[in-house]
Amino acid sequence: MSLERQAIFAMCLIVILIASTGVVDSISKQTIEKDEYKLRAEQLLKDVVKKIQEIRALSFPWQVEIEVITISWAKENWGRSYAEADKETILREERIYKTLFMMPENASLYEAKVEWAGAFVAAVWQGKIYVVREYFNPWNSPGAEKTLAHELTHILQEKYFQIKDTPTFDGGKAKSALIEGDACLMEELYYSQYETPVLVLGMNSAMPEAEVQLTEVSASISDSISRLNYFPYEYGLKFARALYAKSGWMAVNQAYKDPPTTTEQIMHPEKYFTDEDTQEAKEPSIMENGWQKIKDERFGEYFILVMLGSWISWNESEKAAEGWGGDDFSYYERGKDYLLTWNITWDSIEDASEFYISFQEMMNETGAEKEDQLWQSHGRALSLTLEGTSTLIVSSTNETTVKKIIEYA
């Protein structure tokens, strides 16, 4: 994005009279450096395009261009502008995360989304590759070529593969994992002779497909939110590897026609290959009038893993989440109060009991006070019940509502 500079004529005269030679030399040097940077990036891009076409046996639909941006530009245009347009939704999402003890009470999800956008190394947006000058070094091969290989894969995906949007968090993460896992695999195969592949991380489908710099971004974003953001890249790569091991790029390409639908299938590729689907989870009845449903959701196995793993050991959390069968999450509002219900079905009674125990351990670690089978924390009441292969979590700023729901559930 070009920046227009305006100056008062008299001021220009003063600058020229004081230090004309130094200013001209400085401006010329900066211009040359910018030109050299972009020329180098464009030359690398041409080389990588040729190799990608050979590896993937797909041709690029248009001549790909590079735009050079800064961290501050990315934060403003891909962070704050998106967050500002979706402020109310983000606030509700923040409430859910805090109710489930996945964010500190003083943390801001709005600011986390802005900071996350500032971690991009490169991104595909509107058919172009955008590289962030502070992160992307075109003189550093193979790092720069790996980044371009990743982004060029997204260009190919836009042309040759389409996946229908999914209305759930769980399904959306599965879709993103296929997309980003494919791009990560291309990186890995592009420079397979290097022992340590680059780990790439990115955003949801509303944002540009991007590679994210593993710098200090996690320090300014809650660990749980970082883990949720990282899922498509870490687990997506493992999933793409499993596809490629079956029948190369043919299997990866075919997955776009029959995409994974849950994070469970991404985490356990064998469940994708056997087409294991979700089990029905029923929403409990709300016994009071006035509650308006705002959100209906399915969070999935990985979300449960991250929630538990924020407080108890990761190994125990993996075991507790692995028996996931399906879930139904609902979020309501009534005046200033809000309410959430989350019914999770499990593959067996043993799996349900395992989660029940682990969740209680998690709640003990949060420091929430337990009174009459309800946990109390920050003005919210929360309950957990177990029945057969189902567990039900209910939480609200209105304690009476929680008690009525679990009484009639």
Tab-separated table of C-alpha atoms in Angstrom:
chain	number	residue	atom	x	y	z
A	1	MET	CA	0.000	0.000	0.000
A	2	SER	CA	1.614	3.351	-1.041
A	3	LEU	CA	1.796	6.227	1.424
A	4	GLU	CA	1.196	9.774	0.101
A	5	ARG	CA	3.566	12.319	1.530
A	6	GLN	CA	2.642	15.972	1.572
A	7	ALA	CA	5.008	18.768	2.586
A	8	ILE	CA	4.800	22.544	2.847
A	9	PHE	CA	6.894	24.218	0.155
A	10	ALA	CA	8.622	26.522	2.621
A	11	MET	CA	9.551	23.587	4.832
A	12	CYS	CA	11.085	21.826	1.838
A	13	LEU	CA	13.204	24.886	1.129
A	14	ILE	CA	14.509	24.920	4.701
A	15	VAL	CA	15.386	21.227	4.572
A	16	ILE	CA	17.167	21.638	1.251
A	17	LEU	CA	19.155	24.629	2.493
A	18	ILE	CA	20.178	22.911	5.726
A	19	ALA	CA	21.137	19.432	4.555
A	20	SER	CA	20.226	18.888	0.937
A	21	THR	CA	22.993	16.403	0.182
A	22	GLY	CA	22.354	14.219	3.230
A	23	VAL	CA	18.565	14.070	2.668
A	24	VAL	CA	18.904	13.204	-1.000
A	25	ASP	CA	21.472	10.517	-0.240
A	26	SER	CA	19.234	9.048	2.498
A	27	ILE	CA	16.113	9.017	0.322
A	28	SER	CA	18.017	7.511	-2.595
A	29	LYS	CA	19.463	4.782	-0.371
A	30	GLN	CA	16.036	3.862	1.023
A	31	THR	CA	14.529	3.770	-2.480
A	32	ILE	CA	17.327	1.543	-3.764
A	33	GLU	CA	16.957	-0.810	-0.778
A	34	LYS	CA	13.183	-1.093	-1.327
A	35	ASP	CA	13.652	-1.727	-5.026
A	36	GLU	CA	16.336	-4.341	-4.398
A	37	TYR	CA	14.178	-6.052	-1.778
A	38	LYS	CA	11.179	-6.387	-4.079
A	39	LEU	CA	13.267	-7.381	-7.091
A	40	ARG	CA	14.938	-10.117	-5.060
A	41	ALA	CA	11.558	-11.355	-3.765
A	42	GLU	CA	10.095	-11.380	-7.277
A	43	GLN	CA	13.038	-13.341	-8.661
A	44	LEU	CA	12.696	-15.918	-5.895
A	45	LEU	CA	8.983	-16.154	-6.640
A	46	LYS	CA	9.636	-17.001	-10.298
A	47	ASP	CA	12.039	-19.772	-9.323
A	48	VAL	CA	9.658	-21.245	-6.760
A	49	VAL	CA	6.694	-21.134	-9.168
A	50	LYS	CA	8.570	-23.357	-11.621
A	51	LYS	CA	9.460	-25.912	-8.957
A	52	ILE	CA	5.952	-25.989	-7.444
A	53	GLN	CA	4.399	-26.697	-10.849
A	54	GLU	CA	6.751	-29.648	-11.273
A	55	ILE	CA	6.093	-31.026	-7.797
A	56	ARG	CA	2.294	-30.638	-7.824
A	57	ALA	CA	1.713	-31.083	-11.586
A	58	LEU	CA	-0.624	-28.084	-11.557
A	59	SER	CA	-0.110	-24.814	-13.409
A	60	PHE	CA	-0.745	-21.398	-11.904
A	61	PRO	CA	-3.932	-19.717	-13.153
A	62	TRP	CA	-2.425	-16.220	-13.315
A	63	GLN	CA	0.865	-14.424	-12.942
A	64	VAL	CA	1.339	-14.147	-9.210
A	65	GLU	CA	2.407	-10.776	-7.838
A	66	ILE	CA	4.140	-9.809	-4.593
A	67	GLU	CA	3.246	-6.888	-2.374
A	68	VAL	CA	5.517	-5.740	0.460
A	69	ILE	CA	3.859	-4.639	3.717
A	70	THR	CA	4.827	-3.972	7.340
A	71	ILE	CA	3.781	-5.441	10.683
A	72	SER	CA	1.823	-2.304	11.540
A	73	TRP	CA	-0.013	-2.452	8.187
A	74	ALA	CA	-0.961	-6.095	8.798
A	75	LYS	CA	-2.219	-5.354	12.304
A	76	GLU	CA	-4.338	-2.476	11.086
A	77	ASN	CA	-5.730	-4.020	7.877
A	78	TRP	CA	-5.898	-7.712	8.790
A	79	GLY	CA	-6.237	-7.353	12.518
A	80	ARG	CA	-8.035	-4.281	13.742
A	81	SER	CA	-10.253	-3.781	10.684
A	82	TYR	CA	-11.617	-7.341	10.900
A	83	ALA	CA	-11.915	-7.225	14.686
A	84	GLU	CA	-13.672	-3.840	14.656
A	85	ALA	CA	-16.238	-5.084	12.145
A	86	ASP	CA	-16.967	-8.129	14.325
A	87	LYS	CA	-16.620	-6.575	17.768
A	88	GLU	CA	-19.872	-7.865	19.276
A	89	THR	CA	-19.239	-11.434	18.147
A	90	ILE	CA	-15.703	-11.310	19.528
A	91	LEU	CA	-17.013	-10.115	22.911
A	92	ARG	CA	-19.385	-13.074	23.098
A	93	GLU	CA	-16.611	-15.447	22.076
A	94	GLU	CA	-14.443	-13.964	24.824
A	95	ARG	CA	-17.197	-14.587	27.389
A	96	ILE	CA	-17.347	-18.240	26.365
A	97	TYR	CA	-13.586	-18.699	26.650
A	98	LYS	CA	-13.506	-17.049	30.068
A	99	THR	CA	-16.488	-19.051	31.314
A	100	LEU	CA	-14.600	-22.235	30.337
A	101	PHE	CA	-11.411	-20.920	31.989
A	102	MET	CA	-9.524	-20.656	28.699
A	103	MET	CA	-8.643	-16.963	29.053
A	104	PRO	CA	-7.613	-14.803	32.020
A	105	GLU	CA	-10.331	-12.412	33.145
A	106	ASN	CA	-8.186	-9.384	32.273
A	107	ALA	CA	-7.316	-10.617	28.756
A	108	SER	CA	-8.839	-9.145	25.580
A	109	LEU	CA	-9.743	-11.402	22.669
A	110	TYR	CA	-10.098	-8.301	20.485
A	111	GLU	CA	-6.475	-7.328	21.108
A	112	ALA	CA	-5.363	-10.949	20.711
A	113	LYS	CA	-6.819	-11.016	17.202
A	114	VAL	CA	-5.011	-7.781	16.330
A	115	GLU	CA	-1.701	-9.096	17.684
A	116	TRP	CA	-2.132	-12.386	15.847
A	117	ALA	CA	-2.414	-10.560	12.538
A	118	GLY	CA	0.886	-8.887	13.356
A	119	ALA	CA	2.605	-12.277	13.457
A	120	PHE	CA	2.122	-12.966	9.755
A	121	VAL	CA	5.277	-13.585	7.727
A	122	ALA	CA	3.349	-13.745	4.477
A	123	ALA	CA	-0.223	-14.148	3.291
A	124	VAL	CA	-2.323	-14.723	0.200
A	125	TRP	CA	-5.004	-12.070	-0.150
A	126	GLN	CA	-7.058	-11.165	-3.196
A	127	GLY	CA	-4.879	-13.292	-5.496
A	128	LYS	CA	-1.554	-11.772	-4.438
A	129	ILE	CA	1.210	-12.801	-2.056
A	130	TYR	CA	1.882	-10.247	0.665
A	131	VAL	CA	5.219	-10.461	2.501
A	132	VAL	CA	5.959	-8.655	5.761
A	133	ARG	CA	9.228	-6.791	5.439
A	134	GLU	CA	10.285	-7.182	9.093
A	135	TYR	CA	9.937	-10.986	8.927
A	136	PHE	CA	10.478	-12.031	5.328
A	137	ASN	CA	14.117	-11.971	4.190
A	138	PRO	CA	14.427	-12.660	0.430
A	139	TRP	CA	18.198	-13.102	0.798
A	140	ASN	CA	17.678	-15.921	3.287
A	141	SER	CA	17.212	-19.116	1.317
A	142	PRO	CA	15.813	-21.672	1.952
A	143	GLY	CA	13.610	-19.863	4.494
A	144	ALA	CA	12.198	-17.369	1.996
A	145	GLU	CA	11.587	-20.058	-0.625
A	146	LYS	CA	9.761	-22.226	1.905
A	147	THR	CA	7.492	-19.320	2.736
A	148	LEU	CA	6.740	-18.685	-0.932
A	149	ALA	CA	6.109	-22.402	-1.525
A	150	HIS	CA	3.526	-22.319	1.259
A	151	GLU	CA	1.747	-19.254	-0.108
A	152	LEU	CA	1.839	-20.455	-3.714
A	153	THR	CA	0.040	-23.601	-2.591
A	154	HIS	CA	-2.801	-21.370	-1.396
A	155	ILE	CA	-2.935	-19.800	-4.859
A	156	LEU	CA	-3.353	-23.264	-6.398
A	157	GLN	CA	-6.030	-24.139	-3.843
A	158	GLU	CA	-8.074	-21.087	-4.820
A	159	LYS	CA	-8.054	-22.193	-8.459
A	160	TYR	CA	-8.391	-25.969	-8.323
A	161	PHE	CA	-10.057	-26.915	-5.033
A	162	GLN	CA	-13.206	-25.736	-3.288
A	163	ILE	CA	-14.530	-26.750	0.125
A	164	LYS	CA	-17.966	-25.758	1.310
A	165	ASP	CA	-18.059	-23.531	4.368
A	166	THR	CA	-19.015	-25.279	7.587
A	167	PRO	CA	-21.149	-23.615	10.261
A	168	THR	CA	-19.290	-25.021	13.284
A	169	PHE	CA	-16.010	-24.251	15.009
A	170	ASP	CA	-15.064	-27.940	14.843
A	171	GLY	CA	-15.812	-28.264	11.132
A	172	GLY	CA	-14.093	-24.963	10.363
A	173	LYS	CA	-10.885	-26.076	12.047
A	174	ALA	CA	-11.000	-29.357	10.114
A	175	LYS	CA	-11.349	-27.454	6.834
A	176	SER	CA	-8.493	-25.104	7.728
A	177	ALA	CA	-6.329	-28.070	8.710
A	178	LEU	CA	-6.679	-29.603	5.248
A	179	ILE	CA	-5.850	-26.284	3.570
A	180	GLU	CA	-2.897	-25.385	5.771
A	181	GLY	CA	-1.696	-28.970	6.104
A	182	ASP	CA	-1.481	-29.194	2.310
A	183	ALA	CA	0.583	-25.974	2.206
A	184	CYS	CA	2.843	-27.164	5.033
A	185	LEU	CA	3.397	-30.475	3.251
A	186	MET	CA	4.407	-28.622	0.108
A	187	GLU	CA	6.983	-26.731	2.147
A	188	GLU	CA	8.285	-29.959	3.589
A	189	LEU	CA	8.565	-31.720	0.243
A	190	TYR	CA	9.936	-28.629	-1.490
A	191	TYR	CA	12.944	-28.673	0.801
A	192	SER	CA	12.873	-32.227	2.094
A	193	GLN	CA	16.662	-32.291	2.361
A	194	TYR	CA	16.477	-29.898	5.307
A	195	GLU	CA	16.166	-31.655	8.649
A	196	THR	CA	13.899	-29.111	10.382
A	197	PRO	CA	10.764	-28.122	8.430
A	198	VAL	CA	9.293	-24.688	9.130
A	199	LEU	CA	6.145	-24.784	11.250
A	200	VAL	CA	3.521	-22.487	9.774
A	201	LEU	CA	0.553	-21.076	11.530
A	202	GLY	CA	-2.419	-19.005	10.374
A	203	MET	CA	-5.889	-17.575	10.689
A	204	ASN	CA	-9.486	-18.641	10.094
A	205	SER	CA	-11.175	-18.591	6.712
A	206	ALA	CA	-12.296	-14.961	7.013
A	207	MET	CA	-8.699	-13.837	7.085
A	208	PRO	CA	-5.932	-14.222	4.508
A	209	GLU	CA	-4.306	-17.639	4.296
A	210	ALA	CA	-1.010	-16.887	5.976
A	211	GLU	CA	2.250	-18.102	7.408
A	212	VAL	CA	2.877	-16.886	10.932
A	213	GLN	CA	6.180	-16.020	12.538
A	214	LEU	CA	6.906	-17.951	15.731
A	215	THR	CA	8.275	-14.976	17.631
A	216	GLU	CA	6.822	-13.463	20.795
A	217	VAL	CA	3.239	-13.630	19.562
A	218	SER	CA	2.346	-16.254	22.183
A	219	ALA	CA	3.488	-13.936	24.967
A	220	SER	CA	0.707	-11.471	24.183
A	221	ILE	CA	-2.019	-14.048	23.457
A	222	SER	CA	-3.509	-16.539	25.924
A	223	ASP	CA	-1.951	-19.967	25.542
A	224	SER	CA	-5.329	-21.581	24.843
A	225	ILE	CA	-6.112	-19.115	22.055
A	226	SER	CA	-2.669	-19.648	20.549
A	227	ARG	CA	-3.169	-23.407	20.577
A	228	LEU	CA	-6.552	-23.075	18.880
A	229	ASN	CA	-5.006	-20.823	16.228
A	230	TYR	CA	-2.072	-23.193	15.683
A	231	PHE	CA	-4.197	-26.320	15.200
A	232	PRO	CA	-4.582	-26.208	11.380
A	233	TYR	CA	-0.818	-26.087	10.906
A	234	GLU	CA	0.561	-28.482	13.476
A	235	TYR	CA	-2.142	-31.139	13.139
A	236	GLY	CA	-2.920	-30.276	9.528
A	237	LEU	CA	0.614	-31.192	8.488
A	238	LYS	CA	0.332	-34.586	10.211
A	239	PHE	CA	-2.994	-35.172	8.482
A	240	ALA	CA	-1.597	-34.198	5.071
A	241	ARG	CA	1.351	-36.536	5.625
A	242	ALA	CA	-1.085	-39.391	6.279
A	243	LEU	CA	-2.922	-38.610	3.047
A	244	TYR	CA	0.299	-38.389	1.056
A	245	ALA	CA	1.519	-41.700	2.482
A	246	LYS	CA	-1.532	-43.444	0.997
A	247	SER	CA	-1.213	-42.333	-2.620
A	248	GLY	CA	0.758	-39.105	-2.928
A	249	TRP	CA	-0.810	-35.901	-4.207
A	250	MET	CA	-3.750	-37.877	-5.600
A	251	ALA	CA	-4.952	-38.537	-2.050
A	252	VAL	CA	-4.395	-34.923	-0.989
A	253	ASN	CA	-6.314	-33.621	-4.021
A	254	GLN	CA	-9.119	-36.109	-3.467
A	255	ALA	CA	-9.530	-34.922	0.132
A	256	TYR	CA	-10.874	-31.611	-1.162
A	257	LYS	CA	-13.769	-33.510	-2.751
A	258	ASP	CA	-14.382	-35.498	0.439
A	259	PRO	CA	-13.031	-33.194	3.179
A	260	PRO	CA	-12.592	-34.026	6.864
A	261	THR	CA	-15.497	-32.754	8.935
A	262	THR	CA	-14.177	-32.838	12.515
A	263	THR	CA	-10.973	-32.069	14.380
A	264	GLU	CA	-11.188	-35.694	15.555
A	265	GLN	CA	-10.632	-36.860	11.972
A	266	ILE	CA	-7.652	-34.517	11.631
A	267	MET	CA	-6.100	-35.688	14.902
A	268	HIS	CA	-6.771	-39.343	14.108
A	269	PRO	CA	-6.523	-39.791	10.304
A	270	GLU	CA	-7.644	-43.410	10.612
A	271	LYS	CA	-11.064	-42.097	11.641
A	272	TYR	CA	-11.174	-40.015	8.460
A	273	PHE	CA	-10.271	-43.063	6.356
A	274	THR	CA	-13.058	-45.100	8.013
A	275	ASP	CA	-15.472	-42.135	7.698
A	276	GLU	CA	-16.282	-41.988	11.415
A	277	ASP	CA	-18.998	-39.368	11.865
A	278	THR	CA	-20.318	-37.460	14.884
A	279	GLN	CA	-22.926	-38.738	17.311
A	280	GLU	CA	-26.052	-36.760	18.121
A	281	ALA	CA	-25.950	-34.583	21.225
A	282	LYS	CA	-29.231	-33.131	22.495
A	283	GLU	CA	-29.587	-29.596	23.762
A	284	PRO	CA	-31.138	-29.380	27.263
A	285	SER	CA	-34.422	-27.568	27.755
A	286	ILE	CA	-34.377	-24.010	29.094
A	287	MET	CA	-37.100	-23.825	31.757
A	288	GLU	CA	-37.256	-20.031	31.973
A	289	ASN	CA	-38.665	-17.463	29.559
A	290	GLY	CA	-36.764	-14.580	28.030
A	291	TRP	CA	-33.551	-16.318	27.051
A	292	GLN	CA	-32.547	-15.642	23.431
A	293	LYS	CA	-30.286	-18.131	21.702
A	294	ILE	CA	-27.399	-16.321	20.035
A	295	LYS	CA	-25.056	-19.142	19.097
A	296	ASP	CA	-25.403	-22.839	18.272
A	297	GLU	CA	-22.075	-24.603	17.976
A	298	ARG	CA	-20.023	-27.815	17.886
A	299	PHE	CA	-16.580	-27.446	19.429
A	300	GLY	CA	-15.074	-30.911	18.925
A	301	GLU	CA	-12.264	-32.995	20.360
A	302	TYR	CA	-9.410	-30.533	19.981
A	303	PHE	CA	-11.255	-27.700	21.751
A	304	ILE	CA	-11.874	-30.025	24.702
A	305	LEU	CA	-8.207	-31.029	24.708
A	306	VAL	CA	-7.071	-27.393	24.837
A	307	MET	CA	-9.580	-26.513	27.573
A	308	LEU	CA	-8.428	-29.350	29.823
A	309	GLY	CA	-4.774	-28.968	28.857
A	310	SER	CA	-4.761	-25.395	30.117
A	311	TRP	CA	-4.990	-26.707	33.681
A	312	ILE	CA	-4.020	-30.390	33.877
A	313	SER	CA	-1.332	-32.437	32.129
A	314	TRP	CA	-1.471	-32.603	28.343
A	315	ASN	CA	-1.248	-36.414	28.366
A	316	GLU	CA	-4.215	-36.756	30.710
A	317	SER	CA	-6.126	-34.187	28.656
A	318	GLU	CA	-5.482	-36.125	25.439
A	319	LYS	CA	-6.833	-39.315	27.000
A	320	ALA	CA	-9.908	-37.541	28.368
A	321	ALA	CA	-10.724	-35.825	25.046
A	322	GLU	CA	-10.033	-38.800	22.786
A	323	GLY	CA	-13.335	-40.549	23.481
A	324	TRP	CA	-15.318	-37.602	22.066
A	325	GLY	CA	-18.322	-38.619	19.983
A	326	GLY	CA	-20.153	-35.350	19.363
A	327	ASP	CA	-21.347	-32.217	21.148
A	328	ASP	CA	-23.962	-29.486	21.125
A	329	PHE	CA	-23.052	-26.068	22.512
A	330	SER	CA	-25.570	-23.231	22.904
A	331	TYR	CA	-25.100	-19.641	24.071
A	332	TYR	CA	-28.010	-17.449	25.276
A	333	GLU	CA	-28.528	-13.913	26.502
A	334	ARG	CA	-31.243	-12.291	28.619
A	335	GLY	CA	-30.649	-8.670	29.435
A	336	LYS	CA	-27.190	-8.422	30.979
A	337	ASP	CA	-27.102	-12.133	31.849
A	338	TYR	CA	-25.707	-14.873	29.635
A	339	LEU	CA	-25.973	-18.644	29.697
A	340	LEU	CA	-24.206	-21.522	28.004
A	341	THR	CA	-25.067	-25.213	27.797
A	342	TRP	CA	-22.687	-27.823	26.435
A	343	ASN	CA	-23.807	-31.419	26.050
A	344	ILE	CA	-20.999	-33.777	25.011
A	345	THR	CA	-21.575	-37.365	23.928
A	346	TRP	CA	-18.822	-39.950	24.309
A	347	ASP	CA	-17.977	-43.231	22.602
A	348	SER	CA	-18.541	-45.200	25.808
A	349	ILE	CA	-19.547	-44.867	29.456
A	350	GLU	CA	-15.874	-45.222	30.350
A	351	ASP	CA	-14.957	-42.304	28.078
A	352	ALA	CA	-17.669	-40.125	29.616
A	353	SER	CA	-16.486	-40.982	33.129
A	354	GLU	CA	-12.890	-40.232	32.203
A	355	PHE	CA	-13.821	-36.740	30.999
A	356	TYR	CA	-16.036	-36.199	34.048
A	357	ILE	CA	-13.111	-36.884	36.373
A	358	SER	CA	-10.626	-34.821	34.356
A	359	PHE	CA	-12.968	-31.829	34.162
A	360	GLN	CA	-13.395	-31.863	37.932
A	361	GLU	CA	-9.618	-31.928	38.314
A	362	MET	CA	-9.429	-28.967	35.979
A	363	MET	CA	-11.990	-27.033	38.015
A	364	ASN	CA	-10.053	-27.706	41.203
A	365	GLU	CA	-6.974	-26.204	39.561
A	366	THR	CA	-8.815	-23.039	38.504
A	367	GLY	CA	-9.443	-22.053	42.102
A	368	ALA	CA	-13.211	-21.840	41.607
A	369	GLU	CA	-15.179	-22.347	44.825
A	370	LYS	CA	-17.554	-25.305	44.946
A	371	GLU	CA	-20.840	-24.974	46.789
A	372	ASP	CA	-23.901	-27.257	46.527
A	373	GLN	CA	-22.541	-29.044	43.439
A	374	LEU	CA	-21.925	-25.711	41.688
A	375	TRP	CA	-18.618	-23.989	41.071
A	376	GLN	CA	-18.615	-20.229	41.576
A	377	SER	CA	-16.118	-17.921	39.862
A	378	HIS	CA	-16.175	-14.260	38.738
A	379	GLY	CA	-19.930	-13.935	39.111
A	380	ARG	CA	-20.709	-17.126	37.200
A	381	ALA	CA	-22.082	-20.471	38.378
A	382	LEU	CA	-21.074	-23.698	36.598
A	383	SER	CA	-22.297	-27.272	36.880
A	384	LEU	CA	-21.178	-30.604	35.446
A	385	THR	CA	-23.418	-33.681	35.337
A	386	LEU	CA	-22.849	-37.191	34.022
A	387	GLU	CA	-25.505	-39.515	32.647
A	388	GLY	CA	-24.594	-42.633	30.683
A	389	THR	CA	-22.414	-41.636	27.742
A	390	SER	CA	-23.180	-37.923	28.067
A	391	THR	CA	-21.772	-35.086	30.138
A	392	LEU	CA	-23.553	-31.743	30.493
A	393	ILE	CA	-21.879	-28.451	31.366
A	394	VAL	CA	-24.135	-25.508	32.242
A	395	SER	CA	-22.884	-22.078	33.250
A	396	SER	CA	-24.518	-18.690	33.682
A	397	THR	CA	-24.318	-15.352	35.430
A	398	ASN	CA	-27.746	-16.370	36.817
A	399	GLU	CA	-27.301	-19.180	39.334
A	400	THR	CA	-31.035	-19.925	39.546
A	401	THR	CA	-31.143	-20.690	35.830
A	402	VAL	CA	-28.284	-23.184	36.151
A	403	LYS	CA	-30.057	-25.018	38.979
A	404	LYS	CA	-33.326	-25.243	37.034
A	405	ILE	CA	-31.660	-26.627	33.915
A	406	ILE	CA	-29.773	-29.385	35.711
A	407	GLU	CA	-32.887	-30.226	37.744
A	408	TYR	CA	-34.912	-30.983	34.598
A	409	ALA	CA	-32.116	-32.223	32.323
